[in-house]
Short mmCIF file of C-alpha atoms in Angstrom, two decimals:
data_model
loop_
_atom_site.label_atom_id
_atom_site.label_comp_id
_atom_site.label_asym_id
_atom_site.label_seq_id
_atom_site.Cartn_x
_atom_site.Cartn_y
_atom_site.Cartn_z
CA UNK H 1256 -0.62 -6.94 21.96
CA UNK H 1257 0.02 -9.39 19.25
CA UNK H 1258 -1.77 -12.22 17.52
CA UNK H 1259 -1.33 -14.93 14.73
CA UNK H 1260 -2.79 -15.46 11.30
CA UNK H 1261 -4.89 -18.30 10.37
CA UNK H 1262 -3.30 -21.34 9.03
CA UNK H 1263 -4.20 -20.64 5.50
CA UNK H 1264 -3.02 -17.00 5.68
CA UNK H 1265 0.12 -18.28 7.54
CA UNK H 1266 0.84 -20.67 4.48
CA UNK H 1267 0.59 -17.78 2.00
CA UNK H 1268 3.09 -15.80 4.14
CA UNK H 1269 5.33 -18.85 4.10
CA UNK H 1270 5.20 -18.86 0.18
CA UNK H 1271 6.28 -15.25 0.36
CA UNK H 1272 9.29 -16.38 2.31
CA UNK H 1273 8.32 -14.19 5.32
CA UNK H 1274 10.52 -14.90 8.26
CA UNK H 1275 9.14 -15.77 11.83
CA UNK H 1276 10.78 -12.52 13.15
CA UNK H 1277 8.89 -10.49 10.56
CA UNK H 1278 5.74 -12.15 11.04
CA UNK H 1279 5.99 -11.44 14.71
CA UNK H 1280 6.50 -7.77 13.94
CA UNK H 1281 3.33 -7.91 11.61
CA UNK H 1282 1.61 -9.63 14.48
CA UNK H 1283 2.42 -6.70 16.86
CA UNK H 1284 1.16 -4.27 14.16
CA UNK H 1285 -2.06 -6.03 13.93
CA UNK H 1286 -2.52 -5.83 17.70
CA UNK H 1287 -1.69 -2.30 17.91
CA UNK H 1288 -4.27 -1.70 15.11
CA UNK H 1289 -7.12 -3.63 16.97
CA UNK H 1290 -6.53 -1.50 20.03
CA UNK H 1291 -6.37 1.84 18.11
CA UNK H 1292 -9.56 0.72 16.10
CA UNK H 1293 -11.55 1.27 19.22
CA UNK H 1294 -10.48 5.15 19.21
CA UNK H 1295 -10.46 5.85 15.43
CA UNK H 1296 -11.63 4.30 12.36
CA UNK H 1297 -8.63 2.81 10.77
CA UNK H 1298 -10.23 0.00 8.57
CA UNK H 1299 -13.82 -1.12 8.03
CA UNK H 1300 -15.17 -2.60 11.22
CA UNK H 1301 -16.66 -5.57 9.21
CA UNK H 1302 -13.08 -6.33 8.02
CA UNK H 1303 -11.61 -6.93 11.45
CA UNK H 1304 -12.50 -10.51 11.57
CA UNK H 1305 -10.34 -11.13 8.57
CA UNK H 1306 -7.68 -8.52 9.20
CA UNK H 1307 -4.86 -10.85 8.20
CA UNK H 1308 -6.36 -11.85 4.78
CA UNK H 1309 -7.96 -8.63 3.79
CA UNK H 1310 -5.35 -6.19 4.89
CA UNK H 1311 -2.01 -7.81 5.86
CA UNK H 1312 -1.74 -10.45 3.06
CA UNK H 1313 -3.50 -8.25 0.56
CA UNK H 1314 -0.59 -5.66 1.05
CA UNK H 1315 2.30 -8.24 1.30
CA UNK H 1316 1.29 -9.85 -1.95
CA UNK H 1317 3.10 -6.82 -3.55
CA UNK H 1318 6.44 -7.55 -1.93
CA UNK H 1319 7.70 -9.84 -4.89
CA UNK H 1320 6.87 -7.13 -7.43
CA UNK H 1321 9.13 -4.69 -5.79
CA UNK H 1322 12.43 -4.56 -7.93
CA UNK H 1323 15.49 -5.64 -6.15
CA UNK H 1324 17.22 -2.47 -7.09
CA UNK H 1325 14.43 -0.32 -5.79
CA UNK H 1326 15.83 2.58 -3.53
CA UNK H 1327 12.53 4.35 -2.47
CA UNK H 1328 9.07 3.30 -2.03
CA UNK H 1329 6.10 5.93 -1.70
CA UNK H 1330 2.76 4.77 -0.43
CA UNK H 1331 -0.02 7.51 -1.19
CA UNK H 1332 -2.85 7.59 1.02
CA UNK H 1333 -1.35 5.21 3.59
CA UNK H 1334 -4.47 5.12 5.98
CA UNK H 1335 -3.90 2.51 8.42
CA UNK H 1336 -0.52 1.66 6.66
CA UNK H 1337 -1.94 -0.63 3.87
CA UNK H 1338 0.28 -1.45 1.86
CA UNK H 1339 3.23 0.85 2.48
CA UNK H 1340 3.97 -0.08 6.32
CA UNK H 1341 3.40 -3.77 5.74
CA UNK H 1342 6.04 -3.52 2.86
CA UNK H 1343 8.25 -1.53 5.07
CA UNK H 1344 8.23 -4.24 7.67
CA UNK H 1345 9.00 -6.61 4.79
CA UNK H 1346 12.12 -4.88 3.87
CA UNK H 1347 11.08 -2.38 1.38
CA UNK H 1348 13.78 0.57 1.38
CA UNK H 1349 13.35 4.30 2.37
CA UNK H 1350 9.54 4.07 2.62
CA UNK H 1351 7.67 7.22 2.54
CA UNK H 1352 4.23 7.03 3.89
CA UNK H 1353 1.88 9.91 2.73
CA UNK H 1354 -1.19 10.34 4.74
CA UNK H 1355 -2.90 13.81 5.48
CA UNK H 1356 -5.11 12.67 8.15
CA UNK H 1357 -3.09 13.55 11.46
CA UNK H 1358 -5.00 10.96 13.60
CA UNK H 1359 -3.99 8.22 11.22
CA UNK H 1360 -0.43 9.73 10.99
CA UNK H 1361 -0.19 9.30 14.74
CA UNK H 1362 -1.02 5.50 14.44
CA UNK H 1363 1.36 5.16 11.56
CA UNK H 1364 4.02 6.72 13.63
CA UNK H 1365 3.39 4.60 16.59
CA UNK H 1366 3.06 1.36 14.59
CA UNK H 1367 6.53 1.85 12.99
CA UNK H 1368 7.88 2.61 16.45
CA UNK H 1369 6.36 -0.55 17.85
CA UNK H 1370 7.52 -2.65 14.96
CA UNK H 1371 11.01 -1.07 14.85
CA UNK H 1372 10.29 0.08 11.16
CA UNK H 1373 12.35 3.04 9.83
CA UNK H 1374 9.77 5.18 7.62
CA UNK H 1375 9.51 8.59 6.68
CA UNK H 1376 5.91 9.92 7.49
CA UNK H 1377 4.44 12.78 5.41
CA UNK H 1378 1.31 14.20 7.00
CA UNK H 1379 0.46 16.45 4.03
CA UNK H 1380 -1.82 16.12 0.90
CA UNK H 1381 0.15 14.60 -1.91
CA UNK H 1382 -0.15 17.64 -4.18
CA UNK H 1383 1.66 19.81 -1.56
CA UNK H 1384 4.71 17.52 -1.66
CA UNK H 1385 7.79 18.19 -3.75
CA UNK H 1386 8.73 15.26 -6.18
CA UNK H 1387 10.03 12.26 -4.25
CA UNK H 1388 11.68 10.53 -7.02
CA UNK H 1389 10.23 7.04 -6.14
CA UNK H 1390 11.31 4.02 -7.86
CA UNK H 1391 8.06 2.38 -6.74
CA UNK H 1392 4.61 4.10 -5.95
CA UNK H 1393 1.99 2.04 -4.08
CA UNK H 1394 -1.92 2.75 -3.39
CA UNK H 1395 -5.00 0.95 -2.16
CA UNK H 1396 -8.26 2.00 -2.22
CA UNK H 1397 -7.42 5.78 -2.67
CA UNK H 1398 -8.83 7.04 -5.71
CA UNK H 1399 -9.87 6.10 -9.36
CA UNK H 1400 -6.94 5.46 -11.76
CA UNK H 1401 -7.02 8.72 -13.68
CA UNK H 1402 -6.74 10.94 -10.42
CA UNK H 1403 -4.31 8.44 -8.83
CA UNK H 1404 -1.85 8.81 -11.80
CA UNK H 1405 -2.10 12.57 -11.65
CA UNK H 1406 -0.97 12.40 -8.11
CA UNK H 1407 1.72 9.67 -8.43
CA UNK H 1408 3.41 10.38 -11.95
CA UNK H 1409 5.03 13.60 -10.56
CA UNK H 1410 6.77 11.49 -7.87
CA UNK H 1411 8.26 8.63 -10.08
CA UNK H 1412 11.77 8.51 -10.76
CA UNK H 1413 12.71 7.69 -14.35
CA UNK H 1414 12.12 4.00 -15.03
CA UNK H 1415 10.01 3.81 -11.78
CA UNK H 1416 6.61 1.85 -11.65
CA UNK H 1417 3.28 1.91 -10.09
CA UNK H 1418 1.72 -0.93 -8.12
CA UNK H 1419 -1.95 -0.28 -7.27
CA UNK H 1420 -4.31 -2.69 -5.74
CA UNK H 1421 -7.74 -2.44 -7.70
CA UNK H 1422 -11.02 -4.06 -7.33
CA UNK H 1423 -13.65 -5.26 -9.91
CA UNK H 1424 -13.63 -1.84 -11.67
CA UNK H 1425 -9.92 -2.08 -12.72
CA UNK H 1426 -10.79 -2.23 -16.63
CA UNK H 1427 -13.30 0.36 -16.48
CA UNK H 1428 -10.62 2.70 -14.61
CA UNK H 1429 -7.92 1.55 -17.29
CA UNK H 1430 -10.36 2.57 -20.06
CA UNK H 1431 -10.93 5.98 -18.51
CA UNK H 1432 -7.32 6.73 -17.84
CA UNK H 1433 -6.46 5.85 -21.29
CA UNK H 1434 -8.25 9.10 -22.44
CA UNK H 1435 -5.30 11.14 -20.93
CA UNK H 1436 -2.43 8.72 -20.25
CA UNK H 1437 -0.29 6.29 -22.12
CA UNK H 1438 -0.13 3.18 -20.15
CA UNK H 1439 1.29 -0.29 -20.50
CA UNK H 1440 -0.41 -2.33 -17.85
CA UNK H 1441 0.39 -5.62 -16.40
CA UNK H 1442 -2.68 -7.15 -14.78
CA UNK H 1443 -1.89 -9.50 -11.75
CA UNK H 1444 -4.68 -11.51 -10.06
CA UNK H 1445 -5.01 -10.78 -6.58
CA UNK H 1446 -4.24 -13.53 -3.86
CA UNK H 1447 -6.86 -12.24 -1.56
CA UNK H 1448 -9.81 -11.21 -3.60
CA UNK H 1449 -11.15 -13.05 -6.63
CA UNK H 1450 -12.46 -9.92 -8.02
CA UNK H 1451 -9.02 -7.91 -7.21
CA UNK H 1452 -6.28 -6.92 -9.57
CA UNK H 1453 -2.87 -5.66 -8.93
CA UNK H 1454 -2.17 -3.15 -11.85
CA UNK H 1455 1.82 -2.89 -12.51
CA UNK H 1456 2.26 0.07 -14.39
CA UNK H 1457 5.85 0.36 -15.64
CA UNK H 1458 5.44 2.88 -18.50
CA UNK H 1459 3.24 5.86 -17.88
CA UNK H 1460 3.07 9.19 -19.35
CA UNK H 1461 0.91 11.71 -20.41
CA UNK H 1462 -1.02 11.22 -23.79
CA UNK H 1463 -0.20 13.09 -26.88
CA UNK H 1464 -2.78 15.87 -26.51
CA UNK H 1465 -2.08 16.30 -22.62
CA UNK H 1466 0.20 18.90 -21.25
#
């Protein structure tokens, strides 16, 4: 139940210094996802043909942005495990996957077992979880930035950062978020989507008029 990326995607993983052993674990994860996809909708069916590019590499591109001293990473709305489980397989420490859908949670638990990846799975809504003091919080295709920040910031440790994968509406979302939040964003072009942006937010706090 494993597979291989195409040559171009393989080259991109090589540039990220992903070992052959780690790539084997990602391949087992990809194979398991295809198997489970026949029973539950984990990813858009039209994205399966480009699974390695659209999902695996899209997630893995965050790995160089995870600080070397990070002690905990929290992934909000993990879904099929992107980007959180991919980052855990790559070596991110103390990864917490937050996914309220029990069926997706069952998949994540099995994917972690098959790939021998230690994770903490939280099958609750993020609003119901006590603060997690994360050094890094990630999310992908979960919610507009203003709502995402409201969920994420209570779980950030002092000096922590957010890494959010966003599409072509990133600038509009930043404008909307600036009404309630003080943000110093770093915009990083996506490796996998010409319209995509990684928002690296290292300094986030409520605006002066917000509680």
